[in-house]
XYZ file of C-alpha atoms in Angstrom:
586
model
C -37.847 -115.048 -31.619
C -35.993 -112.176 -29.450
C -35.333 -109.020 -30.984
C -31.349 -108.406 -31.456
C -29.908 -105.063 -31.517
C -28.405 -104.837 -34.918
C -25.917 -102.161 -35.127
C -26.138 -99.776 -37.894
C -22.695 -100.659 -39.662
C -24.088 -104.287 -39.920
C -27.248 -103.238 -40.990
C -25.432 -101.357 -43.868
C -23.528 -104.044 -44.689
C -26.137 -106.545 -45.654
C -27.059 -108.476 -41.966
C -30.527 -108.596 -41.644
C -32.445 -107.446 -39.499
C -35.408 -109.260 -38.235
C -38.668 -106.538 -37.258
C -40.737 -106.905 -33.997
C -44.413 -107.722 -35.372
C -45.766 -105.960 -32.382
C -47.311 -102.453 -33.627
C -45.750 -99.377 -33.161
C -46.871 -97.161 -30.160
C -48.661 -94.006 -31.264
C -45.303 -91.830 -29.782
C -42.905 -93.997 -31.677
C -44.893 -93.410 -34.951
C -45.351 -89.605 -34.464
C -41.941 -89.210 -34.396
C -40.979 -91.212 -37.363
C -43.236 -89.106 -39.300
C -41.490 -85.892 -38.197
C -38.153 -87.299 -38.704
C -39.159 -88.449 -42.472
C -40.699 -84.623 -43.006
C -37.013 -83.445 -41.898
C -35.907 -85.617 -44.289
C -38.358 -84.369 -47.092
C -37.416 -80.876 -46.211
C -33.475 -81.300 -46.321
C -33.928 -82.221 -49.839
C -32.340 -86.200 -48.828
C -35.047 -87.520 -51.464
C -36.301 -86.843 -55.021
C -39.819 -85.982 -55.739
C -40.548 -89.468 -56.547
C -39.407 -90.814 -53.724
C -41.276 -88.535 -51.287
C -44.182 -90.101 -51.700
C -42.842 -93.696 -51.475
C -41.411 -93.132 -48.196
C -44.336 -91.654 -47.028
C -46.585 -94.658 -47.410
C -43.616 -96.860 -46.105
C -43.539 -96.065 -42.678
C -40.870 -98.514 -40.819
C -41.862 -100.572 -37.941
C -38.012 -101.427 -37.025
C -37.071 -100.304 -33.119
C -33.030 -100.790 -34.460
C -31.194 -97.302 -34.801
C -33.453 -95.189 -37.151
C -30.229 -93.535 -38.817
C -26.840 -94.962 -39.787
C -23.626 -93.827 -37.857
C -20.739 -91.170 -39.072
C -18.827 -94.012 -40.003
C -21.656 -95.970 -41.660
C -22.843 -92.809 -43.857
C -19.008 -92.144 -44.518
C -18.263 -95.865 -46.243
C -21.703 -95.385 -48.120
C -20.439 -92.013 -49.912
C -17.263 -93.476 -50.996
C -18.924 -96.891 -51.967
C -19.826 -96.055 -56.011
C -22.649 -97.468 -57.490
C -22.063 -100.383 -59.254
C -20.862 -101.513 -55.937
C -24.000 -101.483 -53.548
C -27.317 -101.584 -55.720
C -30.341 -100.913 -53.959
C -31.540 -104.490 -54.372
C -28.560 -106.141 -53.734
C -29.346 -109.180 -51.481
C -29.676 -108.377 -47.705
C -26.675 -111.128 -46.922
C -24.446 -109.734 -49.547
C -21.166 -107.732 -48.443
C -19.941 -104.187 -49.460
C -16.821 -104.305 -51.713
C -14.259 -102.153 -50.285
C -12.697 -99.768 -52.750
C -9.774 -97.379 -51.952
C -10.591 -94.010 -52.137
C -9.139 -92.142 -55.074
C -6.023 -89.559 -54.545
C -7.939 -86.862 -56.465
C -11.332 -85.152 -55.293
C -14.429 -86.978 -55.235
C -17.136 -84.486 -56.803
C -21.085 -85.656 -56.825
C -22.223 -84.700 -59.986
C -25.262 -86.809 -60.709
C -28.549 -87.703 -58.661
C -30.818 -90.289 -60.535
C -34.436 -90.980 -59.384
C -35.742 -93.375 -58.668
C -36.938 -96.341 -60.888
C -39.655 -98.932 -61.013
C -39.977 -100.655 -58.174
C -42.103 -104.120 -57.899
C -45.127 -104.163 -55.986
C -43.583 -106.817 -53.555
C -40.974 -104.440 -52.148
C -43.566 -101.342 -52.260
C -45.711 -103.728 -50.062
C -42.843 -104.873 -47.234
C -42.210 -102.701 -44.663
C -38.723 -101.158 -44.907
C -36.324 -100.018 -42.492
C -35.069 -96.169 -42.524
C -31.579 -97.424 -42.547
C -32.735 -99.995 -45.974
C -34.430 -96.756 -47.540
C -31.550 -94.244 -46.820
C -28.864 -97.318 -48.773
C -31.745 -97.455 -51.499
C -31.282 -93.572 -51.843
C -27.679 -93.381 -51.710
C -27.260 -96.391 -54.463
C -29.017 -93.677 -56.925
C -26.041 -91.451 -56.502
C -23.490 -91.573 -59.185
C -20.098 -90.830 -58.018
C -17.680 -89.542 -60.651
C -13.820 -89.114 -60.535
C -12.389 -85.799 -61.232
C -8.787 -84.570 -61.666
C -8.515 -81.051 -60.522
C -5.844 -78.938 -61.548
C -4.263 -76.586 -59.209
C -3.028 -72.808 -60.469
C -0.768 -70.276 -58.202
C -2.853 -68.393 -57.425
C -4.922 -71.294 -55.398
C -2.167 -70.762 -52.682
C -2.427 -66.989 -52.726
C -3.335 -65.794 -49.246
C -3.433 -62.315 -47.001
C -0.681 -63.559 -44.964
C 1.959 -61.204 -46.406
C -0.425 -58.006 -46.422
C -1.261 -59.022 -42.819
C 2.361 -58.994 -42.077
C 2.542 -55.670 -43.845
C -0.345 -53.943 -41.716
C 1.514 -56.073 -38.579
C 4.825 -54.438 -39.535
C 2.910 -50.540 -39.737
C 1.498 -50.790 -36.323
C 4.562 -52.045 -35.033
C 6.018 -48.708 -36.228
C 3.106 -46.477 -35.564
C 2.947 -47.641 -32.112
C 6.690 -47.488 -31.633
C 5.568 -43.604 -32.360
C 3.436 -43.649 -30.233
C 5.159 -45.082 -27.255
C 8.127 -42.049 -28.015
C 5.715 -39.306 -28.259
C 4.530 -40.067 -25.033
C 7.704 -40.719 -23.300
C 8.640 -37.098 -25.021
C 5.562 -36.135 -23.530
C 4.916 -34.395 -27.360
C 1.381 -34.665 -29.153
C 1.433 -37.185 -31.944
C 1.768 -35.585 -35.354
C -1.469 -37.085 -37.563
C 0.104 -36.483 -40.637
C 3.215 -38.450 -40.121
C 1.734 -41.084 -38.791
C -0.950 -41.636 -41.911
C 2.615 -41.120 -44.513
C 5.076 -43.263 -41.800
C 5.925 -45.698 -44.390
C 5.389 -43.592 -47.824
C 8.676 -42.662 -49.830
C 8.416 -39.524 -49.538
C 7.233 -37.575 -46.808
C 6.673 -33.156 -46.848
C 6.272 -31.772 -43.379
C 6.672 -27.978 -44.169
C 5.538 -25.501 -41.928
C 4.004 -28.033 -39.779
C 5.257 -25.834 -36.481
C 7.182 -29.059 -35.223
C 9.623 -28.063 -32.032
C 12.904 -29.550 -30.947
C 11.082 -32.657 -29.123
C 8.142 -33.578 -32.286
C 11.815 -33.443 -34.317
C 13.239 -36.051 -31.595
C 10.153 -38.261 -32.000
C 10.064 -38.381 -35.969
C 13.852 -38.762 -35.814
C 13.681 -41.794 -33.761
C 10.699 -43.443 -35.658
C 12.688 -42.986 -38.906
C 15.743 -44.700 -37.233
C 15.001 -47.884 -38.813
C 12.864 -47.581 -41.736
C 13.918 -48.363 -44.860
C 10.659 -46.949 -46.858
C 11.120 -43.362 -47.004
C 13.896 -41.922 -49.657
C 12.805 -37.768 -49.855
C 11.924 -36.222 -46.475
C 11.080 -32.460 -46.447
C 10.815 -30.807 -43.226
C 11.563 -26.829 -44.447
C 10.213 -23.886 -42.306
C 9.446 -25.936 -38.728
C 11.865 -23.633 -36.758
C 13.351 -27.021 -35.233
C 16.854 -25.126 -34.427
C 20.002 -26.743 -33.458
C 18.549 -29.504 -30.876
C 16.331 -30.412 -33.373
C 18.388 -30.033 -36.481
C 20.791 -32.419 -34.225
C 18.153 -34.781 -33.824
C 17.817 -35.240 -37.584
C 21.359 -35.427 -38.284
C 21.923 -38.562 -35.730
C 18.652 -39.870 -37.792
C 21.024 -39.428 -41.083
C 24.325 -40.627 -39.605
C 22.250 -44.675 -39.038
C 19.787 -44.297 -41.783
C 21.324 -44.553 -45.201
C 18.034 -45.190 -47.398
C 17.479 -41.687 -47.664
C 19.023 -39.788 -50.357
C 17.306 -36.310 -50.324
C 16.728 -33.948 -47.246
C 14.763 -30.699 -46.926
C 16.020 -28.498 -43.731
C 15.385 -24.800 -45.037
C 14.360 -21.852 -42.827
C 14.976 -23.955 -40.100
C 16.634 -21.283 -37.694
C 19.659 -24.158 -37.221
C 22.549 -21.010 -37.255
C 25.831 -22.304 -36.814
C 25.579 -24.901 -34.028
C 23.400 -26.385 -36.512
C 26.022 -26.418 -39.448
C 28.554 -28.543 -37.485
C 25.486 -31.442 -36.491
C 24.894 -31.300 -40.488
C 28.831 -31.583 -42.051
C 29.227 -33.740 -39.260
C 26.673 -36.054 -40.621
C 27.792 -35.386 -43.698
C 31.143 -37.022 -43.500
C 29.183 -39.736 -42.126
C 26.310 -40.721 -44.142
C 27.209 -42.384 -47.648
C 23.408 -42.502 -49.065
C 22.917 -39.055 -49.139
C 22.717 -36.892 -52.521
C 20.530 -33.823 -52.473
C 20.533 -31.073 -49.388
C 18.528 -28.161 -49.116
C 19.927 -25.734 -46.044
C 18.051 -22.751 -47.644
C 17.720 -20.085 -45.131
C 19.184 -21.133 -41.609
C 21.240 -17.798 -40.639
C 24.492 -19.229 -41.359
C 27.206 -16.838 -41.517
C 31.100 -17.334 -42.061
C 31.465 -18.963 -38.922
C 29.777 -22.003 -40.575
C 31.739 -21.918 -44.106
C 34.343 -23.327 -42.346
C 32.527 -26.717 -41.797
C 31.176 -26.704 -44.882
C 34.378 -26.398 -46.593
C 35.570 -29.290 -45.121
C 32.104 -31.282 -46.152
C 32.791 -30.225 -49.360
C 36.504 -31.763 -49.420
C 35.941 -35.030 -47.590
C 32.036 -36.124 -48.825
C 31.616 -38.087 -51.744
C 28.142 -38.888 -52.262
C 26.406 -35.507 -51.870
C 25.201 -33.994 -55.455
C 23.397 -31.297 -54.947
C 23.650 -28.359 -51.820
C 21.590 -24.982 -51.347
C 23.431 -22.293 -49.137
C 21.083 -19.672 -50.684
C 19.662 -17.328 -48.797
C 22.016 -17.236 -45.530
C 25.027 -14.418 -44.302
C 27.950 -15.529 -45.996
C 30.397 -12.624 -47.237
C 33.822 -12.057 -48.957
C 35.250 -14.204 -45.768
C 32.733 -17.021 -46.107
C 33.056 -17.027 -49.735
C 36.729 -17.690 -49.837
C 36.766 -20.498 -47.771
C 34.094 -22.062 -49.695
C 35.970 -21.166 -53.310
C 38.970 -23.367 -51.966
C 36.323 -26.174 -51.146
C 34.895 -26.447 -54.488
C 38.227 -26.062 -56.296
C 38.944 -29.615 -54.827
C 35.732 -30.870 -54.658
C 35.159 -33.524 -57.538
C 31.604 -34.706 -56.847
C 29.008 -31.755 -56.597
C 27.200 -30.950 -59.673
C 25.269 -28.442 -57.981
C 25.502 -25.761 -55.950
C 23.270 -22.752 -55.053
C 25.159 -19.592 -53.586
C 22.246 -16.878 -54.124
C 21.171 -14.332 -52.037
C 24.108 -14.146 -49.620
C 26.720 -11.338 -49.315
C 29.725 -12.186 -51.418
C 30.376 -8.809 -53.401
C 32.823 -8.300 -55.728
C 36.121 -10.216 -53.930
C 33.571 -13.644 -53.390
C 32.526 -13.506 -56.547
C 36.221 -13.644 -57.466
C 37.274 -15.732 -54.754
C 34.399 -18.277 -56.345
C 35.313 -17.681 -59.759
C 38.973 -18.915 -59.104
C 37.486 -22.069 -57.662
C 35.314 -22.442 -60.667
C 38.587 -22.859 -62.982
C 40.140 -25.899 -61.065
C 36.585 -27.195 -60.401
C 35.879 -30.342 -63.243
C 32.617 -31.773 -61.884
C 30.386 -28.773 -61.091
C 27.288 -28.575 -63.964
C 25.008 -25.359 -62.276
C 26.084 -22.882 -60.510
C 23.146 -20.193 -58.777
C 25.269 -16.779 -57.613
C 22.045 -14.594 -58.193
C 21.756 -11.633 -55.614
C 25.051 -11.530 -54.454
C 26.396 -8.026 -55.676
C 29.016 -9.075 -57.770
C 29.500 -5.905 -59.813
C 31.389 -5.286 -62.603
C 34.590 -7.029 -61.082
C 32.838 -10.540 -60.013
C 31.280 -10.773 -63.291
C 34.270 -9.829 -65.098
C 36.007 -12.497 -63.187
C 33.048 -15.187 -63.665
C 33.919 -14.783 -67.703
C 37.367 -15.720 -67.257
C 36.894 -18.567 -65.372
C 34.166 -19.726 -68.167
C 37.276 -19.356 -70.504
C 38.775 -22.087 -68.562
C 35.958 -24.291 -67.259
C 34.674 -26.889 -69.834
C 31.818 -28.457 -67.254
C 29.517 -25.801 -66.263
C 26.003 -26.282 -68.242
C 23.961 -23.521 -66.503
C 24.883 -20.498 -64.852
C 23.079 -17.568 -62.938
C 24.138 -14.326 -62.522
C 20.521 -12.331 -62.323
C 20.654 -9.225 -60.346
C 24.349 -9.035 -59.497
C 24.575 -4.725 -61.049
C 26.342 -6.315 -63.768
C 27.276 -3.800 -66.965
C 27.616 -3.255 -70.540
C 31.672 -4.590 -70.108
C 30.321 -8.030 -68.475
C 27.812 -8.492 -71.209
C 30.785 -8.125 -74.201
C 32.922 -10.524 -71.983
C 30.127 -13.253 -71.268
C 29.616 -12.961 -75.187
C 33.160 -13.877 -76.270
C 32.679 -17.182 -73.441
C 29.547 -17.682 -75.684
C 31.742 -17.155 -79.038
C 34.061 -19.738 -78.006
C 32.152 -22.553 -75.179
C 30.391 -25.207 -76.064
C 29.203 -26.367 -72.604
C 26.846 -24.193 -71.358
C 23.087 -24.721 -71.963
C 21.604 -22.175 -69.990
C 22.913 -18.354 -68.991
C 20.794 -16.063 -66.891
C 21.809 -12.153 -66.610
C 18.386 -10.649 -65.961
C 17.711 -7.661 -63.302
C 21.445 -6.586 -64.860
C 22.152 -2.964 -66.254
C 23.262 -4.724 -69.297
C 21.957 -1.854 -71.611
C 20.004 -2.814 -75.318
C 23.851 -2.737 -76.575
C 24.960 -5.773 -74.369
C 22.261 -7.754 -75.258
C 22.443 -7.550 -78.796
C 26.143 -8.459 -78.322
C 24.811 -11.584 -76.221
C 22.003 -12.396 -79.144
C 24.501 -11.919 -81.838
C 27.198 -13.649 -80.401
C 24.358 -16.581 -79.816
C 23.760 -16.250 -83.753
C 27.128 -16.258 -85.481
C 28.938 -18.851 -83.806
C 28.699 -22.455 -84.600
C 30.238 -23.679 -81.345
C 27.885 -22.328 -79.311
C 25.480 -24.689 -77.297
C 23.227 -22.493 -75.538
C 19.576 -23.518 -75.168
C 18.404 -20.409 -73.239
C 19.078 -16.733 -72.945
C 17.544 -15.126 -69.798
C 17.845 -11.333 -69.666
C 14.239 -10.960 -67.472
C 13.872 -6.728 -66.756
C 16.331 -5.781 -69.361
C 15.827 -3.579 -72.335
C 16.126 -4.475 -75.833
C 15.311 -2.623 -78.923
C 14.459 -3.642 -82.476
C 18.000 -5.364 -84.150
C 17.601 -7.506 -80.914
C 13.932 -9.017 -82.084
C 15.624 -9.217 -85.675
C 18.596 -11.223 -84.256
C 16.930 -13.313 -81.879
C 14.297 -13.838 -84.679
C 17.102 -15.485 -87.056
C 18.538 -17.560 -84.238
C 15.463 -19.021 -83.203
C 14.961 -20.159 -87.330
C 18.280 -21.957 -87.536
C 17.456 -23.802 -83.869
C 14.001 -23.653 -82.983
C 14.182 -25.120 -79.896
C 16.385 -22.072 -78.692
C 14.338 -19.904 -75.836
C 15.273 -16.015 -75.092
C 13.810 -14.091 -72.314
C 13.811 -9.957 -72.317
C 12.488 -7.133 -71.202
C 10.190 -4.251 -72.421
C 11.014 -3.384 -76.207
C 12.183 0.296 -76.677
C 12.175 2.356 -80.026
C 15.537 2.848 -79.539
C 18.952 1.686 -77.842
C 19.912 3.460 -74.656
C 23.587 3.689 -74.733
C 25.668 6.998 -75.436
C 25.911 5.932 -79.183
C 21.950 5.371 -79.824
C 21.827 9.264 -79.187
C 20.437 10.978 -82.513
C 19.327 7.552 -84.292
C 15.604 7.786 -85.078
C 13.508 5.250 -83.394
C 11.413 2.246 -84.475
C 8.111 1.689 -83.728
C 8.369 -2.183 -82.669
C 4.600 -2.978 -82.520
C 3.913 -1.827 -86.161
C 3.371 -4.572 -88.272
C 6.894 -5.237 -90.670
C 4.518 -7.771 -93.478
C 6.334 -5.270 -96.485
C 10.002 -6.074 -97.282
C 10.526 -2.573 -98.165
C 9.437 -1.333 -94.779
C 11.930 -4.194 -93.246
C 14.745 -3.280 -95.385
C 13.897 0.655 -94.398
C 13.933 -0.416 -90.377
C 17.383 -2.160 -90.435
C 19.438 0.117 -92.404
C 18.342 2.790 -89.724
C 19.300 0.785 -87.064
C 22.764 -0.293 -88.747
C 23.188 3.002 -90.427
C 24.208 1.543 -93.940
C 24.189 3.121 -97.092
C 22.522 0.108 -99.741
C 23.690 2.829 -102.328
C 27.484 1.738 -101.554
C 26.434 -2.252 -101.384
C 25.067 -1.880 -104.615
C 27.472 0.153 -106.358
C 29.919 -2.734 -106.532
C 27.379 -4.533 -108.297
C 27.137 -1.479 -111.457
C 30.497 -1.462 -112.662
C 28.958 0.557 -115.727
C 27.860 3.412 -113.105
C 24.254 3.119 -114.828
C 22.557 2.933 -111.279
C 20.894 0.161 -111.928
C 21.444 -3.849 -111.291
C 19.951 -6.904 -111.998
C 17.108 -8.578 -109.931
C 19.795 -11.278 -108.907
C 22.130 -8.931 -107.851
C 19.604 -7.091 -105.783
C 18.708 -9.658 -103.722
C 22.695 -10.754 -103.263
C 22.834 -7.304 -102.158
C 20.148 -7.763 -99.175
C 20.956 -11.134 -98.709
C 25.156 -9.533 -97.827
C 23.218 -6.492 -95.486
C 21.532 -10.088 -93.752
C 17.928 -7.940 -93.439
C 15.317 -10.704 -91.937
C 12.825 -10.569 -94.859
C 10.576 -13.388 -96.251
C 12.159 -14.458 -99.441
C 9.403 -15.386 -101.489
C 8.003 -11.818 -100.887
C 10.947 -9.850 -101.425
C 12.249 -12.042 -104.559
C 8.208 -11.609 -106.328
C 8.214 -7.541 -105.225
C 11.756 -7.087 -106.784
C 11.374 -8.829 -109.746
C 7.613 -7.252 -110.312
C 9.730 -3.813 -110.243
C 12.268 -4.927 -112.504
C 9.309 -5.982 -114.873
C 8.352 -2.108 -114.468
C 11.801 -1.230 -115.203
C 12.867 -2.925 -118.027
C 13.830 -5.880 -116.417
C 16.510 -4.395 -114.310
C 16.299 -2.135 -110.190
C 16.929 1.464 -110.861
C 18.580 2.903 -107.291
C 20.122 6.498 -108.514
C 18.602 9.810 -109.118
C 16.767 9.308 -112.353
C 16.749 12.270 -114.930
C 13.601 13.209 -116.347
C 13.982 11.889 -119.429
C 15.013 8.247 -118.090
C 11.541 8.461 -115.981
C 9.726 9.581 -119.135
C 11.120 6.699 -120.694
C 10.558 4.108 -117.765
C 7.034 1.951 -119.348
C 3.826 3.176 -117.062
C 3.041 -0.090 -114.990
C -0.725 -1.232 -115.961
């Protein structure tokens, strides 16, 4: 008979195939060997089986190893389908393959085979079906969760999206012909970004200003003390005017003078996402108020503006004081260390009354004098918004101390007041403590009076607020052992520091300081002119002087002196005979 070819697909589906009986040439048998010791190796067999297709070498010339497609219809074919001595003439049974996952989860060796089969020769492609038909193939539904689809795509369009900008950078820094600046380009896409003192010039301004065109990340953006002046102040202004997303800007000490103020209220009337700006320090002068006044009118997003620390005067001040008497939308505005004297602290003050929106107002520094401050406390008579207001170092006296306490007296908006650095004297800040204490309208949170001189009834007043509002917070200056006003001339002092743990030694201190007579308190309490009261009336006495002493103590050392007295407080000149008749306490 002639040898056919048998092709491996028939050969796996149950043709047979008829073996040459000539013997193998020593080649063709060396290299079956190797090819079943790759097999070994790969792990295609079980340990049984090693040894059974070792001692079956095949003497087939057909093709050693089934075909992709062959190997393909044997994994999908389960089983109970193709047995490994299923009849050489029988066909495979088709199945569809299954819409879920087909998972191998079971490898079963080998069983007993009959000595008839172990003595035929078989062909590789007979002993490779054997050894698939011991695989168990199992169905299993899979179930799929979200995060199975989660990928790096987005975070890749992220990083795609930062080098787009960082190059963009790049390509205007070198167009500006301008060194790159490493910091900005590590925080380009951070919220907020602080560049101060970073020594940028008018042309690293230009390049940041044009890389920050677009982006829609960044929402604080300090760039204080760079020296950028007006060409680079403009720069940042045009930046503001397209870009919206920011809301708060830092340009102090940025040299911008008043070229620079018109790019900025420019802007201003431009940009509608804008709401905090600090211009701290940039040599403007009155010049510049003018612009500014007419931000102030038109604007109606910004919140919060800092003019400290530039060359506005009286003029400058006037123009502004118009501003904020129409302005409805501020809430703050800083003012300090300029040059507005006495008539811009009035021409301020009269913008204050018409002004319903502002909430703290900074005109530290500024020189007011007696006159400013005196017309700061009228307009508090009249505002009802302001919550804070500072007035530290402005040479303000003893007369703005008494007025700013009758505002206190009768306003309930103000949190805050700060008059420290002010020749206030010990006398107007016990008018400013006391006035604090005895009215029940009052609001105020904090008393600052930083560098001025108090004395003891001070302590004792701000020691009795601070019990009926703990939260309350005073700030003074060094403690003196007496008042230093015209008035405190004579009065003996107090020693401050010395420790006030006896009532008698309290109720000794503060009738010095008032100068009361307790003798006339408690004479309306001895209509019998004996000189002596009752325990109960005692203490009604003390409690009428309002000395700060601890209760408990005073009430158990007046009524342990009464129980030396016959159960009553002796407070006359006793004769001799009344003290020889007074019990000896044990």
């Amino acid at each position: 008979m002639e040898d056919e070819e048998v092709s491996p697909l028939q050969t796996l589906s149950g043709t047979q195939t008829e073996h040459s009986d000539a013997e193998p040439s020593p080649k063709e048998e060396q290299e079956a060997i190797q090819e079943e010791d790759t097999l070994v190796d790969n792990g295609a067999t079980g340990g049984a089986d090693v040894a059974a297709i070792a001692t079956s070498r095949p003497e087939s010339k057909g093709p050693r190893m089934p075909t992709l497609q062959s190997r393909a219809a044997l994994a999908r074919t389960p089983s109970h389908v193709m047995s490994p001595r299923q009849a050489d003439d029988s066909e495979v049974v088709q199945h569809p393959e299954p819409e879920s996952q087909v998972l191998i989860t079971e490898v079963q060796p080998d069983v007993d085979v009959s000595e008839e089969e172990s003595e035929e020769p078989a062909s590789d492609e007979q002993s490779l079906r054997d050894f698939i038909g011991q695989i168990t193939i199992e169905t299993v539904e899979t179930k799929t969760a979200d995060e199975d689809f989660d990928t790096d795509l987005e975070n890749e369009d992220d990083d795609e999206e930062e080098d787009k900008v960082r190059g963009y950078y790049h390509t205007v820094c070198h167009q500006l012909n301008v060194v790159p600046v490493s910091y900005f380009l590590r925080h380009i896409n951070d919220p907020v970004i602080t560049m101060r003192y970073h020594g940028l010039d008018p042309a690293s301004t230009m390049a940041i200003a044009l890389a920050l065109k677009d982006n829609i990340t960044v929402e604080r953006l300090d760039l204080g003390g760079n020296w950028m002046s007006p060409e680079g102040g403009m720069a940042i202004c045009r930046l503001l005017e397209e870009n919206d997303y920011i809301t708060e800007m830092g340009l102090a000490e940025n040299k911008l003078g008043n070229a620079g103020a018109e790019y900025v209220c420019r802007m201003l009337l431009a940009n509608g996402g804008l709401r905090k700006l600090n211009l701290m320090g940039n040599e403007f002068d009155d010049k510049a108020a003018q612009f500014f006044a007419e931000a102030l009118e038109n604007n109606k997003y910004l919140r919060e503006l800092d003019l400290s620390h530039n060359r506005f005067t009286e003029i400058g001040a006037d123009i502004i004081g118009q501003a904020l008497g129409v302005n409805e939308n501020l809430d703050v505005l800083d003012l300090s260390w300029n040059m507005l004297r006495h008539n811009g602290g009035a021409a301020i003050a009269r913008g204050l009354k018409e002004n319903v929106r502002l909430k703290v107002l900074n005109l530290s520094w500024n020189g007011l004098g007696q006159e400013g401050g005196a017309a700061v406390a009228d307009a508090l008579m009249v505002n009802q918004a302001l919550t804070e207001l500072d007035l530290t170092g402005n040479r303000l006296s003893l007369d703005t101390a008494k007025r700013m306490a009758k505002v206190l007296a009768g306003n309930d908006t103000i949190k805050i007041l700060k008059m420290g650095d002010n020749l206030l004297t010990s006398a107007g800040a016990i008018a400013l403590m006391t006035a604090v204490n005895s009215s029940d309208s009052c609001e105020l949170e904090e008393l600052d009076l930083t560098d001025v001189e108090v004395e003891y009834e001070f302590l004792r007043v701000a020691e009795d607020t601070k019990m009926k509002r703990p939260n309350f917070v005073v700030k003074h200056g060094p403690v003196m052992r007496a008042g230093n006003t015209l008035d405190d001339l004579g009065k003996p002092g107090i020693d401050p520091f010395k420790k006030k743990k006896e009532p008698v030694v309290i109720l000794n201190e503060h009738i010095v300081v008032n100068d009361l007579r307790l003798v006339d308190i408690l004479q309306r309490y001895d209509p019998s002119g004996a000189f002596s009261v009752t325990p109960e009336d005692f203490l009604t006495a003390l409690e009428e002087l309002a000395v700060p002493f601890d209760k408990e103590k005073l009430k158990e050392a007046v009524y342990r002196q009464a129980a030396n007295q016959s159960g009553r407080i002796y407070f006359g000149d006793l004769s001799s005979q009344q003290k020889e008749d007074m019990p000896v306490p044990s």
